[in-house]
Structure formats: C-alpha cells, structure tokens
Short mmCIF file of C-alpha atoms and ligand atoms in Angstrom, two decimals:
data_model
loop_
_atom_site.label_atom_id
_atom_site.label_comp_id
_atom_site.label_asym_id
_atom_site.label_seq_id
_atom_site.Cartn_x
_atom_site.Cartn_y
_atom_site.Cartn_z
CA MET A 1 0.06 -0.06 -0.01
CA THR A 2 1.44 3.43 -0.83
CA ALA A 3 0.25 6.36 1.08
CA PRO A 4 -1.81 9.35 -0.76
CA ALA A 5 0.37 11.81 -2.13
CA ASP A 6 -1.81 15.01 -1.86
CA LEU A 7 -5.26 15.72 -0.45
CA ARG A 8 -6.98 15.03 -4.11
CA GLU A 9 -5.51 11.56 -4.13
CA TRP A 10 -6.65 10.90 -0.65
CA ILE A 11 -10.00 12.00 -1.33
CA ALA A 12 -10.38 9.83 -4.73
CA LEU A 13 -8.94 6.83 -2.50
CA LEU A 14 -11.58 7.32 0.10
CA GLU A 15 -14.41 7.59 -2.66
CA ARG A 16 -13.10 4.40 -4.16
CA GLU A 17 -13.33 2.66 -0.72
CA GLY A 18 -17.02 4.06 -0.39
CA GLU A 19 -15.35 6.09 2.95
CA LEU A 20 -16.62 9.25 1.47
CA VAL A 21 -20.10 11.13 0.77
CA ARG A 22 -20.38 14.17 -1.07
CA VAL A 23 -23.13 16.70 0.51
CA SER A 24 -24.32 19.34 -2.33
CA SER A 25 -26.94 20.91 -0.06
CA GLU A 26 -26.12 24.28 1.43
CA VAL A 27 -24.88 23.64 4.97
CA ASP A 28 -23.89 26.14 7.81
CA PRO A 29 -20.50 25.93 8.95
CA TYR A 30 -22.14 27.85 12.06
CA LEU A 31 -23.04 24.88 14.28
CA GLU A 32 -24.91 22.72 11.92
CA VAL A 33 -21.57 21.01 10.32
CA THR A 34 -20.83 20.13 13.80
CA GLU A 35 -23.75 18.48 14.66
CA ILE A 36 -23.84 16.49 11.53
CA VAL A 37 -19.98 15.77 11.83
CA ASP A 38 -20.81 14.42 15.51
CA ARG A 39 -23.66 12.39 14.70
CA THR A 40 -21.57 10.68 11.93
CA VAL A 41 -18.46 10.16 13.65
CA LYS A 42 -20.32 8.54 16.64
CA ALA A 43 -22.25 6.00 14.12
CA GLY A 44 -18.57 5.31 12.74
CA GLY A 45 -19.62 7.05 9.41
CA PRO A 46 -17.90 8.41 6.43
CA ALA A 47 -15.47 11.39 5.65
CA LEU A 48 -17.97 14.26 4.24
CA LEU A 49 -17.15 16.72 1.60
CA PHE A 50 -19.45 19.68 1.94
CA GLU A 51 -19.41 21.01 -1.45
CA ASN A 52 -21.63 24.31 -0.76
CA ALA A 53 -20.83 25.76 2.64
CA LYS A 54 -23.04 28.86 3.52
CA GLY A 55 -21.17 31.84 3.14
CA ALA A 56 -17.66 30.80 1.60
CA THR A 57 -16.02 29.96 -1.77
CA GLN A 58 -14.30 27.18 -0.76
CA PRO A 59 -15.58 23.34 -0.15
CA LEU A 60 -14.68 21.97 3.34
CA LEU A 61 -13.73 18.09 3.95
CA VAL A 62 -14.34 16.84 7.47
CA ASN A 63 -14.26 13.12 9.19
CA GLN A 64 -11.25 12.32 7.18
CA PHE A 65 -9.46 10.30 10.34
CA GLY A 66 -13.05 9.50 12.14
CA THR A 67 -12.48 5.62 12.01
CA GLU A 68 -9.66 3.28 12.57
CA ARG A 69 -10.21 1.87 8.94
CA ARG A 70 -9.37 5.77 7.57
CA MET A 71 -6.76 6.09 9.64
CA CYS A 72 -4.68 3.12 8.50
CA LEU A 73 -5.59 3.78 4.96
CA ALA A 74 -4.26 7.16 5.76
CA LEU A 75 -0.88 6.10 6.79
CA GLY A 76 -1.07 3.28 4.22
CA VAL A 77 -1.06 0.20 6.52
CA ALA A 78 -3.14 -2.41 7.33
CA ARG A 79 -2.93 -2.07 11.10
CA LEU A 80 -1.92 1.06 13.28
CA ASP A 81 0.60 -1.38 14.87
CA ASP A 82 2.17 -1.87 11.20
CA ALA A 83 3.28 1.72 11.05
CA ALA A 84 4.37 1.25 14.40
CA ALA A 85 6.40 -2.04 13.70
CA LYS A 86 8.67 0.34 10.74
CA LEU A 87 9.71 2.61 13.38
CA GLY A 88 10.31 0.10 16.01
CA SER A 89 12.76 -1.95 13.46
CA VAL A 90 14.87 1.24 12.52
CA LEU A 91 14.85 2.20 16.48
CA GLU A 92 15.95 -1.27 17.34
CA MET A 93 18.78 -1.71 14.77
CA GLN A 94 21.67 -3.91 15.58
CA PRO A 95 25.13 -4.07 13.91
CA PRO A 96 24.35 -6.36 11.21
CA GLU A 97 25.66 -9.93 10.66
CA GLY A 98 26.14 -11.42 7.17
CA LEU A 99 25.28 -10.18 3.85
CA VAL A 100 21.69 -10.68 4.27
CA GLU A 101 21.15 -8.48 7.25
CA LYS A 102 23.42 -5.94 6.08
CA VAL A 103 21.57 -5.08 2.86
CA ARG A 104 18.08 -5.19 5.07
CA GLY A 105 20.33 -2.86 7.40
CA LEU A 106 21.20 -0.62 4.35
CA LYS A 107 17.60 -0.68 3.24
CA LYS A 108 16.69 0.69 6.88
CA LEU A 109 19.26 3.60 7.06
CA LYS A 110 17.89 4.62 3.35
CA SER A 111 14.31 4.70 4.70
CA ILE A 112 15.98 7.09 7.27
CA ALA A 113 17.87 9.29 4.49
CA ASP A 114 14.86 9.48 2.29
CA SER A 115 12.71 10.83 5.43
CA ARG A 116 14.58 14.54 4.77
CA PRO A 117 12.15 16.60 3.19
CA LYS A 118 13.55 18.38 0.08
CA THR A 119 12.75 21.86 -1.77
CA VAL A 120 10.98 21.94 -4.96
CA SER A 121 10.40 25.18 -6.72
CA ARG A 122 6.56 25.03 -7.84
CA ALA A 123 3.39 24.54 -6.11
CA ALA A 124 -0.26 24.25 -7.06
CA HIS A 125 -1.24 26.41 -4.13
CA HIS A 126 0.83 29.29 -5.90
CA ASP A 127 -1.92 29.60 -8.61
CA VAL A 128 -3.93 32.12 -6.36
CA VAL A 129 -1.73 34.67 -4.31
CA LEU A 130 -3.50 36.99 -2.33
CA GLU A 131 -1.44 39.55 -0.39
CA GLY A 132 -1.69 42.38 1.91
CA GLU A 133 -5.53 44.02 2.13
CA ASP A 134 -6.60 41.19 -0.28
CA VAL A 135 -5.77 38.42 2.28
CA ASP A 136 -9.68 36.95 2.91
CA LEU A 137 -10.12 34.59 5.32
CA ASP A 138 -13.97 34.97 4.97
CA ARG A 139 -13.33 32.78 1.81
CA LEU A 140 -12.70 29.66 3.74
CA PRO A 141 -15.54 27.33 5.42
CA ILE A 142 -14.03 28.05 8.62
CA GLN A 143 -16.30 26.28 11.37
CA HIS A 144 -17.92 27.97 14.19
CA CYS A 145 -18.17 24.52 16.28
CA TRP A 146 -19.82 25.10 19.73
CA PRO A 147 -22.76 27.28 20.89
CA GLY A 148 -20.43 28.85 23.51
CA ASP A 149 -17.48 29.45 21.19
CA PRO A 150 -16.92 33.48 20.58
CA ALA A 151 -16.02 32.77 16.73
CA PRO A 152 -15.11 30.40 13.91
CA PHE A 153 -11.45 28.79 14.48
CA ILE A 154 -9.08 27.07 12.06
CA THR A 155 -9.18 23.17 13.28
CA LEU A 156 -6.57 21.29 11.44
CA PRO A 157 -3.77 23.34 10.18
CA ALA A 158 -0.17 22.26 10.08
CA VAL A 159 1.67 25.75 11.61
CA ILE A 160 5.19 25.89 10.90
CA THR A 161 7.79 27.82 12.51
CA GLN A 162 11.64 27.98 13.21
CA ASP A 163 13.42 27.80 16.42
CA PRO A 164 15.10 31.27 16.24
CA GLN A 165 18.60 29.80 17.56
CA THR A 166 18.84 26.64 16.21
CA GLY A 167 16.77 26.96 12.94
CA THR A 168 14.84 23.69 13.63
CA ARG A 169 11.60 23.52 11.57
CA ASN A 170 8.78 22.64 14.02
CA VAL A 171 5.12 21.65 12.72
CA GLY A 172 2.24 21.49 15.10
CA MET A 173 -1.54 21.62 15.26
CA TYR A 174 -3.00 24.36 17.09
CA ARG A 175 -6.57 26.16 16.84
CA MET A 176 -6.58 29.51 15.26
CA GLN A 177 -9.57 31.77 16.17
CA LYS A 178 -10.53 33.97 13.34
CA LEU A 179 -10.39 37.20 14.86
CA ASP A 180 -11.00 39.53 11.36
CA ARG A 181 -10.35 38.74 7.50
CA ARG A 182 -6.45 39.13 7.87
CA SER A 183 -5.56 37.79 11.26
CA THR A 184 -6.42 34.89 13.79
CA ALA A 185 -5.12 33.67 17.26
CA MET A 186 -2.66 31.38 17.81
CA HIS A 187 -3.47 28.66 20.45
CA TRP A 188 0.13 27.51 21.45
CA GLN A 189 -0.35 25.73 24.80
CA LEU A 190 2.33 26.05 27.44
CA HIS A 191 4.28 22.93 26.58
CA LYS A 192 4.28 22.96 23.22
CA ASP A 193 7.29 23.09 20.88
CA GLY A 194 5.42 25.84 18.71
CA ARG A 195 5.16 28.34 21.70
CA MET A 196 8.89 27.59 22.49
CA ASP A 197 9.72 29.04 19.21
CA TYR A 198 7.86 32.12 19.89
CA MET A 199 9.14 32.49 23.30
CA ALA A 200 12.78 32.35 21.77
CA ALA A 201 11.80 34.94 19.03
CA ASP A 202 13.43 38.53 19.35
CA GLY A 203 10.41 40.90 18.29
CA ARG A 204 8.83 39.01 15.44
CA LEU A 205 8.50 35.34 14.28
CA ASP A 206 7.74 34.10 11.01
CA VAL A 207 4.75 31.73 10.72
CA ALA A 208 3.35 29.69 7.89
CA VAL A 209 0.10 27.72 8.28
CA ALA A 210 -0.53 24.80 5.60
CA LEU A 211 -3.91 23.57 5.46
CA GLY A 212 -5.51 20.40 3.06
CA LEU A 213 -2.00 18.03 3.28
CA ASP A 214 -1.80 14.69 2.54
CA PRO A 215 -3.33 12.52 5.56
CA ILE A 216 0.39 11.58 6.77
CA ALA A 217 1.48 15.22 6.69
CA THR A 218 -1.74 16.30 8.44
CA TYR A 219 -1.31 13.78 11.19
CA SER A 220 2.33 14.28 11.75
CA ALA A 221 1.63 17.87 12.85
CA SER A 222 -0.37 16.30 15.57
CA ALA A 223 2.79 13.78 16.82
CA PRO A 224 4.47 14.61 19.92
CA LEU A 225 7.99 14.52 18.96
CA PRO A 226 10.73 16.05 20.86
CA LYS A 227 11.41 19.62 19.97
CA HIS A 228 14.54 19.07 18.00
CA ILE A 229 13.05 16.52 15.58
CA ASP A 230 11.23 18.27 12.61
CA GLU A 231 7.58 16.74 12.40
CA PHE A 232 8.17 16.43 8.49
CA MET A 233 11.05 14.00 9.14
CA LEU A 234 8.22 11.61 10.55
CA ALA A 235 6.14 12.38 7.89
CA GLY A 236 8.59 11.33 5.06
CA PHE A 237 9.42 8.32 7.25
CA LEU A 238 5.97 7.42 7.18
CA LYS A 239 5.56 8.02 3.58
CA GLY A 240 8.40 6.21 2.81
CA GLU A 241 9.33 9.58 0.67
CA PRO A 242 10.71 13.03 1.42
CA VAL A 243 8.08 15.58 2.19
CA GLU A 244 8.38 17.99 -1.20
CA LEU A 245 8.78 21.75 0.39
CA VAL A 246 8.50 24.95 -1.48
CA LYS A 247 9.28 28.50 -0.37
CA CYS A 248 6.63 31.07 0.91
CA LYS A 249 6.03 34.08 -0.85
CA THR A 250 6.32 36.51 1.88
CA ASN A 251 8.87 34.91 4.15
CA ASP A 252 11.77 32.36 4.23
CA LEU A 253 9.88 29.44 5.73
CA LEU A 254 9.14 26.31 3.63
CA VAL A 255 5.80 24.67 3.54
CA PRO A 256 4.33 21.51 1.85
CA ALA A 257 3.93 21.96 -2.00
CA ASN A 258 1.10 19.60 -2.02
CA ALA A 259 -0.75 21.95 0.44
CA GLU A 260 -4.42 23.47 -0.84
CA ILE A 261 -4.01 26.52 1.38
CA VAL A 262 -1.13 28.25 2.99
CA LEU A 263 -1.39 31.13 5.27
CA GLU A 264 1.82 32.93 5.35
CA GLY A 265 2.54 35.71 8.18
CA TYR A 266 3.98 36.47 11.72
CA VAL A 267 3.68 36.55 15.27
CA GLU A 268 5.13 39.52 17.48
CA GLN A 269 6.17 39.48 21.13
CA GLY A 270 3.73 41.25 23.14
CA ASP A 271 1.43 41.15 20.55
CA LEU A 272 -1.56 39.13 22.35
CA THR A 273 -5.49 38.82 22.16
CA LEU A 274 -8.22 37.31 24.14
CA GLU A 275 -8.52 33.68 22.80
CA GLY A 276 -11.41 31.40 23.44
CA PRO A 277 -13.47 30.07 25.51
CA PHE A 278 -13.72 27.05 23.15
CA GLY A 279 -15.34 23.76 23.21
CA ASP A 280 -12.49 21.25 23.19
CA HIS A 281 -11.56 17.58 23.52
CA THR A 282 -11.62 17.71 27.35
CA GLY A 283 -15.24 17.96 26.77
CA TYR A 284 -15.87 21.33 28.22
CA TYR A 285 -14.91 25.17 27.24
CA SER A 286 -11.34 25.92 27.77
CA ALA A 287 -11.12 29.25 29.58
CA ALA A 288 -10.34 32.40 27.65
CA GLU A 289 -6.58 33.51 27.89
CA GLN A 290 -3.90 35.50 26.40
CA PHE A 291 -2.36 33.97 23.22
CA PRO A 292 -0.52 35.35 20.31
CA VAL A 293 -2.07 37.22 17.07
CA PHE A 294 -1.21 35.61 14.04
CA HIS A 295 -1.16 38.36 11.37
CA VAL A 296 -1.53 36.91 7.61
CA THR A 297 0.37 38.71 4.88
CA ALA A 298 -0.33 36.12 2.13
CA MET A 299 -2.83 33.60 1.47
CA THR A 300 -2.22 31.22 -1.32
CA MET A 301 -4.09 28.58 -2.64
CA ARG A 302 -5.26 26.31 -5.63
CA SER A 303 -8.00 27.88 -7.55
CA ASP A 304 -10.65 25.26 -6.47
CA ALA A 305 -8.79 24.88 -2.96
CA ILE A 306 -10.54 22.48 -0.76
CA TYR A 307 -10.47 23.45 3.14
CA PRO A 308 -9.86 20.61 5.86
CA SER A 309 -11.84 20.72 9.07
CA ILE A 310 -11.89 18.33 12.36
CA VAL A 311 -14.45 18.55 14.89
CA VAL A 312 -13.21 18.33 18.81
CA GLY A 313 -15.56 18.09 21.71
CA LYS A 314 -16.87 15.62 24.28
CA PRO A 315 -14.69 12.12 23.57
CA PRO A 316 -15.27 10.06 21.21
CA ALA A 317 -14.63 12.65 18.44
CA GLU A 318 -12.61 12.50 15.44
CA ASP A 319 -9.51 13.05 16.86
CA ALA A 320 -9.56 9.66 18.82
CA TRP A 321 -8.07 8.06 16.00
CA LEU A 322 -5.24 10.62 15.36
CA GLY A 323 -4.78 10.03 18.97
CA LYS A 324 -4.64 6.20 18.71
CA ALA A 325 -2.30 6.44 15.77
CA THR A 326 0.23 8.16 17.98
CA GLU A 327 -0.32 5.77 21.03
CA ARG A 328 0.69 2.93 18.68
CA ILE A 329 3.36 4.67 16.45
CA PHE A 330 4.89 6.04 19.69
CA LEU A 331 5.10 2.47 21.63
CA PRO A 332 8.26 1.43 20.22
CA ALA A 333 10.32 4.56 21.29
CA ILE A 334 8.62 4.28 24.65
CA LYS A 335 9.98 0.80 25.09
CA MET A 336 13.50 1.75 24.07
CA SER A 337 13.41 4.52 27.32
CA VAL A 338 11.27 1.85 29.51
CA PRO A 339 11.90 -1.65 28.49
CA GLU A 340 9.83 -3.52 30.63
CA ILE A 341 6.75 -1.68 29.09
CA VAL A 342 4.83 -4.58 27.29
CA ASP A 343 2.15 -2.21 25.78
CA TYR A 344 0.00 0.77 26.85
CA ASP A 345 -3.53 2.41 26.16
CA LEU A 346 -4.57 6.12 26.31
CA PRO A 347 -8.19 5.57 26.53
CA VAL A 348 -10.02 7.86 24.21
CA ALA A 349 -12.18 8.81 27.46
CA GLY A 350 -9.61 10.20 29.29
CA ALA A 351 -8.73 12.70 26.30
CA PHE A 352 -5.13 11.20 26.24
CA HIS A 353 -3.62 12.81 28.99
CA ASN A 354 -6.18 12.14 32.00
CA CYS A 355 -5.02 8.35 32.00
CA VAL A 356 -2.53 5.77 30.74
CA ILE A 357 -2.80 2.07 31.29
CA VAL A 358 0.34 0.33 30.91
CA SER A 359 1.39 -3.57 31.23
CA ILE A 360 4.92 -4.13 32.33
CA ARG A 361 7.26 -7.41 32.74
CA LYS A 362 7.61 -6.98 36.22
CA SER A 363 10.86 -8.44 37.74
CA PHE A 364 11.77 -6.57 40.62
CA PRO A 365 9.54 -4.67 44.01
CA GLY A 366 8.61 -1.22 42.96
CA GLN A 367 8.85 -1.77 39.33
CA PRO A 368 5.34 -0.42 38.88
CA GLN A 369 6.33 2.54 40.49
CA LYS A 370 9.21 2.94 38.38
CA VAL A 371 7.28 2.66 35.04
CA MET A 372 4.97 5.58 36.89
CA HIS A 373 7.84 7.80 37.43
CA ALA A 374 9.08 7.09 33.89
CA ILE A 375 5.85 8.30 32.07
CA TRP A 376 5.73 11.02 34.27
CA GLY A 377 8.90 12.18 32.82
CA LEU A 378 8.58 11.39 29.31
CA GLY A 379 7.68 13.89 27.03
CA LEU A 380 3.87 15.19 26.69
CA LEU A 381 3.27 11.87 28.53
CA SER A 382 4.78 13.63 31.71
CA LEU A 383 1.26 15.61 31.78
CA THR A 384 -0.47 12.38 32.31
CA LYS A 385 -2.91 12.61 35.26
CA SER A 386 -3.10 8.90 36.48
CA VAL A 387 -1.26 5.80 35.56
CA VAL A 388 -2.54 2.30 35.80
CA VAL A 389 -0.01 -0.65 35.75
CA VAL A 390 -1.03 -4.14 34.90
CA ASP A 391 0.92 -7.37 34.58
CA GLU A 392 2.31 -8.55 30.94
CA HIS A 393 -0.53 -10.77 30.33
CA VAL A 394 -3.36 -8.49 30.83
CA ASP A 395 -4.45 -6.80 27.48
CA VAL A 396 -4.59 -2.84 28.20
CA HIS A 397 -7.04 -2.15 25.37
CA ASP A 398 -9.70 -4.26 27.03
CA TYR A 399 -11.13 -1.78 29.84
CA GLU A 400 -13.45 -4.42 31.29
CA ASP A 401 -10.30 -6.49 32.12
CA VAL A 402 -8.37 -3.54 33.46
CA PHE A 403 -11.01 -2.70 35.84
CA PHE A 404 -11.16 -6.12 37.01
CA ARG A 405 -7.42 -5.67 38.00
CA VAL A 406 -7.93 -2.37 39.52
CA THR A 407 -10.80 -3.64 41.61
CA ALA A 408 -9.53 -7.14 42.36
CA ASN A 409 -5.60 -6.52 42.75
CA VAL A 410 -5.17 -3.42 44.57
CA ASP A 411 -5.28 -2.46 48.36
CA PRO A 412 -5.62 1.16 48.21
CA LYS A 413 -3.71 2.13 50.89
CA ARG A 414 -0.59 0.30 49.82
CA ASP A 415 -1.00 0.70 45.90
CA VAL A 416 -2.01 3.89 45.17
CA MET A 417 0.84 6.67 45.00
CA LEU A 418 0.10 10.12 45.02
CA SER A 419 2.44 12.60 43.27
CA GLU A 420 2.40 15.93 41.57
CA GLY A 421 3.72 17.74 38.92
CA PRO A 422 2.96 19.45 35.63
CA LEU A 423 -0.54 18.81 34.02
CA ASP A 424 -1.99 20.04 30.89
CA HIS A 425 -3.03 23.14 30.12
CA LEU A 426 -6.48 22.69 29.40
CA ASP A 427 -7.08 20.53 32.49
CA HIS A 428 -9.75 22.29 34.57
CA ALA A 429 -9.69 20.05 37.63
CA PRO A 430 -6.58 21.04 39.26
CA THR A 431 -6.74 24.06 42.06
CA ARG A 432 -3.89 25.80 39.92
CA GLN A 433 -3.59 25.81 36.42
CA PHE A 434 -0.59 23.74 34.79
CA TYR A 435 0.22 22.01 38.13
CA GLY A 436 -1.47 19.31 40.36
CA GLY A 437 -2.12 16.00 41.62
CA LYS A 438 -1.04 12.38 40.07
CA MET A 439 -2.20 9.11 40.93
CA GLY A 440 -0.49 6.04 40.08
CA ILE A 441 -2.17 2.68 40.61
CA ASP A 442 -0.37 -0.67 40.78
CA ALA A 443 -2.65 -3.22 40.10
CA THR A 444 -0.26 -5.93 39.25
CA HIS A 445 0.14 -9.26 41.09
CA LYS A 446 2.29 -8.98 44.24
CA GLY A 447 3.83 -11.68 46.40
CA PRO A 448 6.12 -12.23 49.41
CA GLU A 449 8.80 -10.78 47.94
CA GLU A 450 7.03 -7.50 47.90
CA GLY A 451 6.03 -8.26 51.44
CA THR A 452 2.58 -9.33 51.21
CA ARG A 453 0.97 -12.66 51.73
CA GLU A 454 0.78 -15.58 49.15
CA TRP A 455 -0.82 -14.46 46.12
CA PRO A 456 -3.89 -16.66 44.62
CA GLU A 457 -3.61 -18.20 41.18
CA GLU A 458 -5.98 -16.78 38.58
CA ILE A 459 -8.82 -19.05 37.05
CA GLU A 460 -7.95 -20.45 33.60
CA MET A 461 -9.88 -23.26 31.83
CA ALA A 462 -7.45 -26.27 30.99
CA GLU A 463 -6.30 -25.73 27.04
CA GLU A 464 -7.11 -29.28 26.22
CA ILE A 465 -10.83 -28.68 27.29
CA ARG A 466 -11.23 -25.37 25.25
CA SER A 467 -10.31 -27.12 22.24
CA LEU A 468 -12.55 -30.16 23.09
CA VAL A 469 -15.48 -27.64 23.35
CA ASP A 470 -14.34 -25.66 20.40
CA ARG A 471 -14.16 -28.79 18.29
CA ARG A 472 -17.83 -30.19 19.78
CA TRP A 473 -19.80 -26.93 19.78
CA GLY A 474 -21.83 -27.59 17.46
CA GLU A 475 -23.10 -31.13 18.65
CA TYR A 476 -24.58 -29.47 21.89
CA GLY A 477 -27.08 -27.62 19.78
CA ILE A 478 -26.69 -24.32 21.91
CA GLY A 479 -26.14 -22.13 18.59
CA ALA A 480 -23.66 -20.09 17.41
CA ALA A 481 -20.48 -19.88 19.45
CA PRO A 482 -20.17 -16.74 21.60
CA GLU A 483 -17.54 -14.31 19.85
CA GLU A 484 -14.27 -15.56 21.59
CA THR A 485 -11.25 -15.37 19.51
CA ASN A 486 -10.66 -11.79 18.22
CA GLY A 487 -13.19 -10.51 20.75
CA HIS A 488 -10.80 -8.42 22.36
CA GLU A 489 -10.30 -6.03 19.24
CA GLN A 490 -14.41 -5.90 18.77
CA ARG A 491 -14.89 -5.18 22.53
CA SER A 492 -12.46 -2.30 22.68
CA LEU A 493 -13.79 -0.78 19.86
CA ARG A 494 -17.61 -0.96 21.25
CA GLN A 495 -16.22 0.77 24.44
CA LEU A 496 -14.67 3.42 22.31
CA LEU A 497 -17.98 4.05 20.61
CA ARG A 498 -20.30 3.59 23.55
CA ARG A 499 -22.08 6.79 25.13
C1 FMN B 1 -7.37 18.41 16.39
C2 FMN B 1 -6.24 19.01 17.07
C3 FMN B 1 -6.20 20.14 17.66
C4 FMN B 1 -5.32 20.58 18.36
N1 FMN B 1 -5.37 21.86 19.14
C5 FMN B 1 -4.32 22.40 19.99
C6 FMN B 1 -4.25 23.61 20.35
O1 FMN B 1 -5.20 24.48 20.14
N2 FMN B 1 -3.04 24.00 21.17
C7 FMN B 1 -2.14 23.05 21.22
O2 FMN B 1 -1.40 23.69 22.33
N3 FMN B 1 -2.20 21.84 21.01
C8 FMN B 1 -3.33 21.08 20.11
N4 FMN B 1 -3.25 20.17 19.73
C9 FMN B 1 -2.33 19.35 20.18
C10 FMN B 1 -0.75 19.20 19.28
O3 FMN B 1 -1.10 19.57 17.92
C11 FMN B 1 0.11 18.54 19.83
O4 FMN B 1 0.40 18.51 21.12
C12 FMN B 1 1.28 18.43 18.83
O5 FMN B 1 2.35 17.63 19.24
C13 FMN B 1 2.24 19.66 19.02
O6 FMN B 1 3.46 20.11 18.38
P1 FMN B 1 4.82 20.60 18.89
O7 FMN B 1 4.87 19.88 20.21
O8 FMN B 1 5.56 20.54 18.08
O9 FMN B 1 4.17 21.93 19.82
C14 FMN B 1 -4.44 19.87 18.98
C15 FMN B 1 -4.20 18.32 18.33
C16 FMN B 1 -5.34 17.94 17.67
C17 FMN B 1 -5.15 16.59 17.17
MN1 MN B 2 7.72 19.39 17.71
#
C-alpha cells in the first residue's frame, strides 16, 4: 500500500473505498456542520465533503480520520501497529551479521535518509496569491463549532515555525481563532514546541500555516515529537518518500508543496489577544486566555482549494483516531526508554492525558512505581494525570479486564501512589492551572518478595478442555458460538463508541 500524495489523491482513495460522501445541499459552518459531523463520527460513518458551505467560496472536508479503517488507509497500513513496527525496526537496529542482514540494514538506513524533506520550486497552491489587503479568510468555510464559542476557528492546520536559535523546523496543530479577514489567534499551549519558538523570538517570528495536506503530513503535525525533531521527517519516514517543500511568497519558511491553502505571516512579542473560550477535546469549554495574534501577510491557494476541518468535543470525537495513531506509532520509542513496558493504552474518554494504562514485565519490587515515574518524565506523557500499571498478560485495551485488575488486585492504602507535577494546559480540575496531583495505581500481582501474603492463582480453563469444547460446540445444539477469539478488538471498539 502506498500513502496518498496529496489531499486530492486521498479524497479519490476514500471515494473508491466507499469512505466518502459528497454533500451538495447548502450547509452552515455555524454549528450545523458540527452536529452533522458529531452524529456521523459517533456512528462510525464516512468522511464528508461539503461542496456548498454557506457563506464561503471553498468546499469543506471533514471526518477524514474518523474511523480506524480510514486512519489505517491514511497511513497506508493494514493495522496501526504496522506503522509502529516500521519505526521499531529502525530504532532497534543492531550491527548486522552476514550479507543479508547488511543489505536489510542498508535499506533501513536509506528509509531514514529518504525521510529528510526536499525543496521544490513549484506548488499548485501558488495559483492564487492574495497579499496584504486582499487576504480574505472569509473565503474559507471556517467552522464555528460549539454554541459557547466566541468565533469560528481553524481546526486542522499544520503550523510551521523555526527555532530562532537553532533554525530547526517545528510543525504543530493548534487551533486558530478567526479575529478578522486577515488575522487569527494562535493557541500555542504552555508545553508545546511552537510556543517555545515564539518565546525564543526576539520581536517577530515568521509563521506559515499549511491547510489540506496529504493525510500523513496532517497527522504528523499532531505528533508529539521531541523539540529538535522536525515533524516532516516523521511524515517522510511514514510515507517512504520525502515531504516536498516550497518557499513561501512573503517569508523564508518552507511549506508542503502539496498544500491546498497556505497562510503566511508572523506573530510578535507582546502582541496578544483574548482567545476562547472554545469547546475542546476535554469535553468542556477551555478558559479564555491571552494568546499571540497571527497576522496573515499572504494567503495562497489552489484555484479550487479544499478546506480541511475536524471537530473536537466530548470524546469520542474524530481526533480519537489521530490520538490512537500516536499511541501505536510511539510505542517502540517508549519501549526504548522503558524496556519493561509491554503495551500501553490512552483511553479516548481520558482525553489522552488524563489516564494511561500500561502493562509491564515485572521482575523486581517497586517496578510499577518506577514505570509511573518514567511516564511522568517522558515527553508530553509527563502531563498524564493517572497511571494504571497491570501485568504483562493483561490486555491494556480491554477496559473491563483492566477494571477487574484495578478492583481485585489493589489495596488502596498500599498500591495507590499520590504524587504531583505538571498538568495539561486545558485541565480544569486542578486547583492551580498547569500543576497538580498525580495518581499511580499498581494493579499488578504482588507476592512475598514484595512483603505481602502468598498471591492466589488466577482461574484459567485447561487448554485441552477449551479445544474439546471448540471442536464439539456444534453437537451441543446451543447455537452460534459466542464471540471469543478476536473478541478483544471488537470489545475495545465498542467501548470507544459507547456513550
Ligand atoms: C485536532 C487537534 C487540535 C489541537 N489543538 C491544539 C491547540 O489548540 N493547542 C495546542 O497547544 N495543541 C493542540 N493540539 C495538540 C498538538 O497538536 C500536539 O500536542 C502537538 O504535538 C504539538 O506539536 P509541538 O509539540 O511540536 O508543538 C491539537 C491536536 C489535534 C489533533
Ligand atoms: Mn514539535
């Protein structure tokens, strides 16, 4: 499977796969689109291309990532874990032995070399160039998502900046409240790389915003990479070919040549505006706060540019699958730092940073607590509020099984560890913003080596009886066998969609 080259190829692929519906009726980006999308996402429905968005000249694409199948199609893999395996095989490279391994090793090294973006001179989004007074965000069907939002905001941008000191590129996805035809707010939260570039700027910082990319490049903007790693490198690696970049018209930043729309401009120290409140993925309205103003100096686009959008709100929403892709893709990197980790799950209902369930191969007392501290010290996972640790044989994606362990295996006085540390910018629960309590729950088996009583044995049916009953099931005349094999995956999907 190859990944789509741009948004057009992606839309064509979705149509061939029966994964896209075109809506030709006039639909209002003010609330109406949100309600349609929310229902469609929760029903596991298709991507939607609104061809006639009220008040705008350009069409609106939404729900492109709304199911696991579409997220896999977007990444060009059969299962999300396959994208992770590709990264894992590079991270775990050993010095090769023998010719076959050497050739294989060279291929892997080439895949890294090929992921570096390359510069090209032409881009379709240079067909229409609006500068200065001509910049007009009113042309775009920017959604006004929730009734309590003060304005429409751009929801699915790839925001590009450069570290003023090192020159390293950063790409992130941050909502952009429309202020007027030529400016927006830039919602760079406290712990994000984009904000660090802004804080390091002496005066002005150039910013470019790419809208309507191929789905891998769009996904990469949301990926929580360490600051010094360019998100377009990850995109190139996942695509298997370099991201092609082209220079902006009014500043020196490079943007993906396949973009539908590009907003070029700048932010400035001290130039802030009141942003929000907006309904966000926490399920609540985030508080209004001061954020930088993004001044658009040029708006460039394809003549028939398609504007991409996403609706975030009470989980589960479309961003669930962007988050799940990150969960899977980053597992190999997490295992590199914390090798006893077998698997982990970020429940969608926990808005990704409120809870992490992690299974570990335990070999010494205190290891679950070691893993909790490791998670609280690892990239954006450090913002995690609660960590649940289970043994390696527990399926972390099966929340009923995890709940069983948490209730059965925990002595709250002994196994609940309270700590404190940084919390997500939008977390409304802690008394102080940005800082508060953390909880670790050790739901692993304990034994005498950890100073407890003898741990009882878990009930398991004998393997030969299981296969005997499998074989004879038809004879009993009970009816169809209850789903058993493969049941886990289906169960977790049901949980994700249950409301
Ligand atoms: C749909 C969507 C909207 C997002 N909106 C914001 C936002 O408004 N502000 C923010 O700081 N992060 C937001 N995020 C999360 C960031 O994109 C994510 O943390 C990313 O890793 C930031 O990149 P950076 O670490 O390079 O700054 C959003 C993510 C998604 C998927
Ligand atoms: Mn980054």
